[in-house]
Coordinates of C-alpha atoms and ligand atoms in Angstrom, one line a residue:
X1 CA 26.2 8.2 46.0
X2 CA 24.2 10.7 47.8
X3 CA 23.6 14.0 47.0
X4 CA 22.6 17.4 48.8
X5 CA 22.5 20.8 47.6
X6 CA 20.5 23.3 49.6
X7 CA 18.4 21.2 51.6
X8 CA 16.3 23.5 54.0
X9 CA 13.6 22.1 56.3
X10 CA 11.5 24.2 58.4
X11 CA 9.1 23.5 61.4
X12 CA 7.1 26.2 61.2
X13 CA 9.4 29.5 61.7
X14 CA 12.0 27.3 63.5
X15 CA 14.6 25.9 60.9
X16 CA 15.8 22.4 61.8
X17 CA 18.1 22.0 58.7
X18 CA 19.8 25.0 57.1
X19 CA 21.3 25.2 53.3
X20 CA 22.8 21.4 54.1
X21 CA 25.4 20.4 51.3
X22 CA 27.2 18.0 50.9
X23 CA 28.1 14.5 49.1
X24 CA 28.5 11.4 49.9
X25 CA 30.3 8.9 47.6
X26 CA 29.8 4.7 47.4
X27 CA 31.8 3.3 49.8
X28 CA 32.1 5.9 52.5
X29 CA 31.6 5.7 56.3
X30 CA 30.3 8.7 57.3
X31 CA 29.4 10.4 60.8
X32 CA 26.7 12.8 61.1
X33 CA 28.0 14.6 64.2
X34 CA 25.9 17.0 66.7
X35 CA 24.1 17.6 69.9
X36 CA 20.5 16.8 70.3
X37 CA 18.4 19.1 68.5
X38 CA 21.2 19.5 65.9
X39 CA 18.8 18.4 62.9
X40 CA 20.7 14.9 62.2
X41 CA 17.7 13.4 62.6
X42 CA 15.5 15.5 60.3
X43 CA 18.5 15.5 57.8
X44 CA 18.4 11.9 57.9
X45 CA 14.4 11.5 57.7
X46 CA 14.3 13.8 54.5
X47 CA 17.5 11.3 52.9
X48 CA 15.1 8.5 53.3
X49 CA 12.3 9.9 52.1
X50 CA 10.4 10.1 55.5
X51 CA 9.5 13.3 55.4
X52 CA 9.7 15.9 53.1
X53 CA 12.3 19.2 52.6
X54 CA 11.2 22.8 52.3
X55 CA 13.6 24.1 50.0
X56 CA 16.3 21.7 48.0
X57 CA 17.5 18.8 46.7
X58 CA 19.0 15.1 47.6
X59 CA 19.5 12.5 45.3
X60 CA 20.5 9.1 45.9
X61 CA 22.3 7.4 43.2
X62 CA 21.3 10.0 40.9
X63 CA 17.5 9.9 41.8
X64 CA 15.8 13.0 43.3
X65 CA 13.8 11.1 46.7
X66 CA 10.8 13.5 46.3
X67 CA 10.1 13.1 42.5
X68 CA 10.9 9.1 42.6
X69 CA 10.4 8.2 46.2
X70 CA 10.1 4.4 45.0
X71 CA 13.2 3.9 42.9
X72 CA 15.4 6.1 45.6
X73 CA 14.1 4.3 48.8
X74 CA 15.1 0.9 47.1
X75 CA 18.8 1.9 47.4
X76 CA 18.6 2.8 51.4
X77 CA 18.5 0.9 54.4
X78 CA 16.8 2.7 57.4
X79 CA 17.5 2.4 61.0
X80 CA 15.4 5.3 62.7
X81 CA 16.1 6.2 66.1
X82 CA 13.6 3.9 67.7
X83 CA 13.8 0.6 65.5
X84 CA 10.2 -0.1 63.4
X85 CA 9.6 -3.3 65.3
X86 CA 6.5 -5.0 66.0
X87 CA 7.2 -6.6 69.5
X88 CA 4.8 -8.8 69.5
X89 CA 6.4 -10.8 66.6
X90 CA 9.0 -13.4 67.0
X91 CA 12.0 -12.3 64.9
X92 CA 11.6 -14.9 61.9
X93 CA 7.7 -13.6 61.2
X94 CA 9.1 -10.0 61.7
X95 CA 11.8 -10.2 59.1
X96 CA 9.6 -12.4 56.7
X97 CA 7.4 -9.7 57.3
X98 CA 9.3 -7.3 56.4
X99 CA 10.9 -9.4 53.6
X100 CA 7.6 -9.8 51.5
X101 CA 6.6 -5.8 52.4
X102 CA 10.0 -5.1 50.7
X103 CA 8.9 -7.4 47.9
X104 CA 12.3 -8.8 48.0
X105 CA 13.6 -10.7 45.2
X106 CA 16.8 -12.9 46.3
X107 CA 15.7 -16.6 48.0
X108 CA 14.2 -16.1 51.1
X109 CA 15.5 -18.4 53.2
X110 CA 19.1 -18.0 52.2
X111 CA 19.1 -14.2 52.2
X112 CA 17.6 -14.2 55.7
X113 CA 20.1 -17.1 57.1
X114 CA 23.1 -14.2 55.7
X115 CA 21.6 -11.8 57.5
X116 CA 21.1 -13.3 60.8
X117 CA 24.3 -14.6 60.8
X118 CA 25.9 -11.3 59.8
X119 CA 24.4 -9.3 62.6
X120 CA 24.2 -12.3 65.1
X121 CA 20.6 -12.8 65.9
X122 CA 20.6 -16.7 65.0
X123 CA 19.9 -17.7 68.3
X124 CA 16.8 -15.5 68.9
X125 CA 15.5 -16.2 65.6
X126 CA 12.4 -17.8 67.2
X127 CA 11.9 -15.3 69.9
X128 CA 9.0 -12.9 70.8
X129 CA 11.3 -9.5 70.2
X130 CA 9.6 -7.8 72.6
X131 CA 11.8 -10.5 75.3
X132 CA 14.8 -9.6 73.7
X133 CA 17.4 -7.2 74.9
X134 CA 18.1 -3.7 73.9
X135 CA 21.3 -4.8 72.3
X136 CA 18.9 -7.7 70.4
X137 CA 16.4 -5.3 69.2
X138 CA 19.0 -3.2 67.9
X139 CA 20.5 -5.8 65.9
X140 CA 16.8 -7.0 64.5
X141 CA 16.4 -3.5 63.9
X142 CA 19.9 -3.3 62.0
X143 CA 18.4 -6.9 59.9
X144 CA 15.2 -5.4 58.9
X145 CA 17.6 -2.5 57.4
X146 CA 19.3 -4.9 55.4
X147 CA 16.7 -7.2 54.1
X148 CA 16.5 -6.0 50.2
X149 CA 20.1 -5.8 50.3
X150 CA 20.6 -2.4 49.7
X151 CA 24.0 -0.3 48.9
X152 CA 23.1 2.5 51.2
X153 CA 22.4 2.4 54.9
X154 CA 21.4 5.1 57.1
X155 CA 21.4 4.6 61.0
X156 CA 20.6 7.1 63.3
X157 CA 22.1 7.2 66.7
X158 CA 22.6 3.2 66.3
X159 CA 24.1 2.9 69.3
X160 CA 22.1 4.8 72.0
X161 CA 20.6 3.4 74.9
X162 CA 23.0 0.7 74.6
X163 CA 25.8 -1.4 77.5
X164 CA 29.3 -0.7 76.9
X165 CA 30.1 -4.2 75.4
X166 CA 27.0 -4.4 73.2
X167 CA 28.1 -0.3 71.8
X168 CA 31.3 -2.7 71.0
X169 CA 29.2 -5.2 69.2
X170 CA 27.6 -2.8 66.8
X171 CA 30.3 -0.8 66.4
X172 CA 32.2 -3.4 65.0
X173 CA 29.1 -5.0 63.1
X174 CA 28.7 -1.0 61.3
X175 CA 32.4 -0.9 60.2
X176 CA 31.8 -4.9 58.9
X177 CA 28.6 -3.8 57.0
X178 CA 31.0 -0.4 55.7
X179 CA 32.7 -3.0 53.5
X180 CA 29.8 -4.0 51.3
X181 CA 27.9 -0.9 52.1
X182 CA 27.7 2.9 52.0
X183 CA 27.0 3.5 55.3
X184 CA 25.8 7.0 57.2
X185 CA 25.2 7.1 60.9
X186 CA 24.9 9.6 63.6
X187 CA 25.9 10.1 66.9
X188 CA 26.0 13.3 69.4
X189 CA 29.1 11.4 71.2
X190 CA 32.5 12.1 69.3
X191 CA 34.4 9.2 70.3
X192 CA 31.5 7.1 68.5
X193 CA 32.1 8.8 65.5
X194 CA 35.9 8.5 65.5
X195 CA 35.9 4.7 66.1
X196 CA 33.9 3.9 63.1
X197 CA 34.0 6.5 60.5
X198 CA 36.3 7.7 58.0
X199 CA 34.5 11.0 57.8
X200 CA 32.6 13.4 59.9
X201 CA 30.1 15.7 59.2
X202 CA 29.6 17.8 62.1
X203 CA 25.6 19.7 62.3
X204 CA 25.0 22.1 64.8
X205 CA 21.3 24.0 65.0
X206 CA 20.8 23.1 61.5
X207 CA 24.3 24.2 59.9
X208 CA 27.0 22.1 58.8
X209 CA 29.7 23.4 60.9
X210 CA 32.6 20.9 59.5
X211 CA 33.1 18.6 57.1
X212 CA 36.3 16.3 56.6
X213 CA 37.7 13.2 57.3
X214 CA 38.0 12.4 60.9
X215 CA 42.2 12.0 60.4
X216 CA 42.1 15.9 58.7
X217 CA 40.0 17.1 61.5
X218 CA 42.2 16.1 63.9
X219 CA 45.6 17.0 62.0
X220 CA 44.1 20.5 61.5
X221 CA 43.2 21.3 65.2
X222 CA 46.6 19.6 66.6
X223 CA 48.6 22.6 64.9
X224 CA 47.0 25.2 66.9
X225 CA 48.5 25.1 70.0
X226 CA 47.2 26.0 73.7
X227 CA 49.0 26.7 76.6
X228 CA 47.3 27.1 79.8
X229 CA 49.1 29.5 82.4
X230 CA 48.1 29.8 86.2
X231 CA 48.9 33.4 87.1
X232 CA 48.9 34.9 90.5
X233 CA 48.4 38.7 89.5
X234 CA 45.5 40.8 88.9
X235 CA 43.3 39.2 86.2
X236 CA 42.3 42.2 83.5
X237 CA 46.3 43.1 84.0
X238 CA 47.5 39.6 82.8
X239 CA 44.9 39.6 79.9
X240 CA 46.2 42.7 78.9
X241 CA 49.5 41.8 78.9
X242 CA 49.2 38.5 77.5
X243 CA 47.0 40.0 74.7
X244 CA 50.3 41.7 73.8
X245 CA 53.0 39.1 73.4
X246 CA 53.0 38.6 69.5
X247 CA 51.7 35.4 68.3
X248 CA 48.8 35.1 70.3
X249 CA 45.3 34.7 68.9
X250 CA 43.4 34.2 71.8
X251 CA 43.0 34.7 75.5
X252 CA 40.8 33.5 78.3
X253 CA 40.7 33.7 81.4
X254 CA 39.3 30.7 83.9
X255 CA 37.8 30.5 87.1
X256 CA 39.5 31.7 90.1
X257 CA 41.4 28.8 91.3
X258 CA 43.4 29.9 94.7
X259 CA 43.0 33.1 95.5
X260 CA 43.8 35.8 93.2
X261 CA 45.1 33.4 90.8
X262 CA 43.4 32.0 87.5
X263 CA 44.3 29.5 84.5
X264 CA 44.6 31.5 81.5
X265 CA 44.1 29.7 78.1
X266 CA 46.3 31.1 75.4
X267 CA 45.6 30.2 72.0
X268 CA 48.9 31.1 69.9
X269 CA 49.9 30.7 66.0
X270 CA 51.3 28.1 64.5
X271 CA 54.8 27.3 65.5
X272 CA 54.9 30.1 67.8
X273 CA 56.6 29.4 71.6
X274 CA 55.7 32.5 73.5
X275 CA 56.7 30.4 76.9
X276 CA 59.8 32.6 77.5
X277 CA 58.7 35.6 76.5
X278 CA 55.4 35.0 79.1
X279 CA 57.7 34.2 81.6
X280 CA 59.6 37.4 81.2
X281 CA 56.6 39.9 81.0
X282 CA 54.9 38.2 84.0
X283 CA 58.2 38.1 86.3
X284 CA 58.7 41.9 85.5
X285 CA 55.8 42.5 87.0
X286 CA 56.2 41.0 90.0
X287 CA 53.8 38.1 89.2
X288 CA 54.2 34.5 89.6
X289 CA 53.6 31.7 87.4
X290 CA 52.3 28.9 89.1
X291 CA 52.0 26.4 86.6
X292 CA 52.2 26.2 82.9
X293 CA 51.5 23.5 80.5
X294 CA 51.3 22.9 76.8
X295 CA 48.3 20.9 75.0
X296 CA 47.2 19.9 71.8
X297 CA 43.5 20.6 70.6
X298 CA 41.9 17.4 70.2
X299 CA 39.0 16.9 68.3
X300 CA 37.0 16.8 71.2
X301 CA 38.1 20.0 71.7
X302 CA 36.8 21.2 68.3
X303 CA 33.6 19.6 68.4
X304 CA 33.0 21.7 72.1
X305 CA 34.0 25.0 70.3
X306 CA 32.1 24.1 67.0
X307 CA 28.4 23.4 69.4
X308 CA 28.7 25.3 72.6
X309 CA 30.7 28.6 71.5
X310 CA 29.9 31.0 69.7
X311 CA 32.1 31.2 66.8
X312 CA 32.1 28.5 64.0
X313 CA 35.3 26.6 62.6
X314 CA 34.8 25.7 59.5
X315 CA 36.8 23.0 57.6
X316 CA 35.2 22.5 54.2
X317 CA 36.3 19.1 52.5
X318 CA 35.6 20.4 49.2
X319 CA 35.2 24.1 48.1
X320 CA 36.3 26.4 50.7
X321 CA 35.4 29.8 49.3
X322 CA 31.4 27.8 48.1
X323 CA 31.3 28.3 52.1
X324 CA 31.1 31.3 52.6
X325 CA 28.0 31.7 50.4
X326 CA 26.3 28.8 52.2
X327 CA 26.5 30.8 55.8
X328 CA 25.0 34.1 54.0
X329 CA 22.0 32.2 52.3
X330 CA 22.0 30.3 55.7
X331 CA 21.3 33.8 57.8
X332 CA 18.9 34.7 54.8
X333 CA 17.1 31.3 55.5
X334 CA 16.7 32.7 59.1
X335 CA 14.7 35.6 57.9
X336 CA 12.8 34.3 55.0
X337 CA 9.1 32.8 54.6
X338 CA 9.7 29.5 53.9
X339 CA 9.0 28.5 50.1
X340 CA 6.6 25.9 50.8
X341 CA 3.3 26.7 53.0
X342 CA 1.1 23.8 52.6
X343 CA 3.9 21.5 52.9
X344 CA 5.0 23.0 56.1
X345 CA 1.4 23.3 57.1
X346 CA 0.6 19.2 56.8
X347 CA 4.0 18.3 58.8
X348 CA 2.5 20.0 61.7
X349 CA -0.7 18.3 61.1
X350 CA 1.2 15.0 60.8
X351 CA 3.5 16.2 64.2
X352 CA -0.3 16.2 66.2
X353 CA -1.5 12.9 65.1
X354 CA 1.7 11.1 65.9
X355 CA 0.9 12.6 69.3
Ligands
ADP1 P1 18.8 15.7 66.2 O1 18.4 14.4 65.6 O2 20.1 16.2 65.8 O3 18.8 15.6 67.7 P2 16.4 16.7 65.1 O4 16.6 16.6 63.6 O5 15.5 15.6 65.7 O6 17.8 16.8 65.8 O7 15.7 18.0 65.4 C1 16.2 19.3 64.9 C2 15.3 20.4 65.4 O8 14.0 20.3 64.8 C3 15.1 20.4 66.9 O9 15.1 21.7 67.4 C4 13.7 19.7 67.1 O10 13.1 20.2 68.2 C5 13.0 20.2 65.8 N1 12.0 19.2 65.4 C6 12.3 17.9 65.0 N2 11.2 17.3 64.6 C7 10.2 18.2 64.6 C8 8.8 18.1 64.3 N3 8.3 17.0 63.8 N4 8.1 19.2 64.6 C9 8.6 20.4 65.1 N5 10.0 20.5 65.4 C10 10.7 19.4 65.2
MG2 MG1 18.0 12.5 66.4

C-alpha cells in the first residue's frame, strides 16, 4: 500500500508536484495521467526514493521512503523513463548483475528462468542489449524491475517510443504482472491508461486534477450532455439567446464555418432536452439551424478540459469536501518559500552534473 499526504516538490521557485494526496491499496492498477511536464515523473522519482520531496510524506507499506530508504525501496520495482541498462551487456550478465546488486535471496537460476519467461526475453537471453530492439530493451528493462520480486511496481511512461504491436505486448504483459503485483504506471496518452488500469489519477502542472476509477470517470462525464448547433445568425445574438434557454450551463461558440455561420457547443444539465425549445427561439428569429447533433462527453473529452482549459473538474475518489482544502494550500504552495533550502539547493547541483 502506498501512501501520500502532502507531497510538495519544488525546483527552485517552480513547483513540479503540488500538495499530492492520495493512496494506493495492494492490488490496484493505477494510471498516473498527464501531459508532459505534468510532474508524473517527479511524483514517481520521490515514490521510489530517487530523489527527495520538499514538503510531505509517502509511505510504502507503512514505511516513510526518506527516513527508511532501504526497507521501502525493497518493496518497489522501478522502470524509469529511459530503462537503467548497461548496453554493452548481454542480457543474462545484466540481470545477474542486477540480481546480486539487489542481493537477492530466491535461487538464481530459477527466479531468473520466471522472469524471462514472464516478460518473453528467453530468446535474447544471450544477446548484447544494446542489439536488441526498443520493444526488447523495454521488456529487459521491465525484468530488471522485477528481479527481487517485489509487490510494488512503478513504470513510467512504459510504453513510449514503442510500435503499435509491441505497445500491445506490454500492455498485456502490465495487466499479467497486475495479478501478482501492485502496479503504478504513467502515461500522457488516455487511451493507454484506459486499456490497462482500473484507476486513473489524472496530474496536471503539479495538481491532482482527478482521481477515480477509470469506469466512474467515464460514467460521471457521460451524464453531462453536449449538443453542438450550427447557426446561421449573428454570433454574440445566438450566444445571448442560447445563454437564456433554461438548463444550460455553458456556451461556446466555434470557428466560423460557412459564412456567417458557427458550431455552437452547448453544455446543458442533466436530463435536460433544450432541442425544441432552441429550435423555436432560433426560427423566431429568423435564423436557421443547419445542423444539430447530440454527444456524450467521453473521457477524452474530460482529460482535454482537465489539462488545456482553464477550469478544473474535480472528481475526488475519497473525501470530496478534504478537496477543497488541498487547492487552497496548493495556491499557498505557489506563494510560499519552500521549507527546505539546502535540500532544494543540492537537487540543482545534482540537475548540473547529470548534465
Ligand atoms: P512529467 O513526467 O509529467 O512529464 P516531470 O515530473 O518530469 O513531468 O516534470 C514536472 C516539471 O518539473 C516540469 O515542468 C519539468 O520541467 C520540471 N522538472 C523536472 N525535473 C526537473 C529538474 N531536475 N530540475 C528542474 N526542473 C525539473
Ligand atoms: Mg515523465
Amino acid at each position: 500500500m502506498i501512501e501520500v499526504t502532502n507531497l510538495v516538490k519544488c525546483y527552485g521557485s517552480h513547483v513540479a508536484v503540488n500538495h499530492a494526496e492520495f493512496t494506493i491499496e495492494k492490488g490496484e492498477i493505477v494510471g498516473f495521467l498527464g501531459p508532459n511536464g505534468a510532474g508524473k515523473s517527479t511524483t514517481m522519482n520521490i515514490l521510489t526514493g530517487y530523489i527527495s520531496s520538499t514538503k510531505g510524506q509517502a509511505l510504502i507499506n507503512g514505511v516513510d521512503i526518506l527516513d527508511e530508504p532501504l526497507k521501502a525501496k525493497k518493496d518497489i520495482g522501478y522502470l524509469p523513463e529511459q530503462p537503467p541498462l548497461y548496453l554493452d551487456m548481454t542480457v543474462k550478465d545484466y540481470l545477474n548483475f542486477v540480481y546480486d546488486l539487489k542481493k537477492c535471496k530466491l535461487p538464481r537460476k530459477s527466479h531468473l528462468d520466471d522472469i524471462c519467461e514472464l516478460v518473453m526475453i528467453k530468446d535474447v537471453y544471450n544477446r548484447i542489449i544494446r542489439n536488441l530492439s526498443k520493444g526488447y530493451k523495454q521488456r529487459v528493462g521491465l525484468a530488471q524491475a522485477l528481479i527481487s520480486n517485489p509487490p510494488i511496481l512503478i513504470l513510467d511512461e512504459p510504453t513510449v517510443g514503442l510500435d503499435p504491436k509491441q505497445i500491445i505486448e506490454i500492455r498485456s504483459l502490465i495487466k499479467k504482472l497486475g495479478k501478482k503485483h501492485t502496479v503504478i504506471l504513467s502515461s500522457h496518452i488516455l487511451s493507454e491508461v484506459q486499456a490497462v488500469c482500473d484507476r486513473v489519477i489524472i496530474i496536471n502542472k503539479g495538481l491532482i486534477a482527478a482521481d477515480d476509477t477509470t469506469e466512474n470517470l467515464t460514467k460521471s462525464v457521460t451524464n453531462d450532455h453536449r449538443i453542438i448547433v450550427r447557426i446561421d445568425g449573428k454570433k454574440d445574438e445566438v450566444l445571448k439567446v442560447i445563454k437564456g434557454i433554461s438548463g444550460v450551463v455553458s456556451v461556446n461558440a466555434d470557428m466560423e464555418r460557412e459564412k456567417g455561420t458557427y458550431d455552437y457547443e452547448i453544455e446543458t444539465k442533466e436530463d435536460t432536452d433544450i432541442r425544441r425549445e432552441l429550435f423555436k427561439r432560433v426560427s423566431a428569429r429568423n435564423w436557421v439551424i443547419l445542423g444539430l447533433k447530440t454527444t456524450e462527453m467521453t473521457l477524452e473529452d474530460i482529460f482535454l478540459k482537465i489539462t488545456m482549459g482553464d477550469s478544473i473538474i474535480i472528481k475526488k475518489r475519497s473525501d470530496e469536501s478534504k478537496y477543497a482544502d488541498i487547492v487552497q494550500s496548493a495556491g499557498e504552495a505557489l506563494n510560499e518559500v519552500p521549507e527546505n533550502k539546502a535540500e532544494i539547493i543540492s537537487d540543482e547541483k545534482s540537475d548540473e552534473t547529470q548534465g
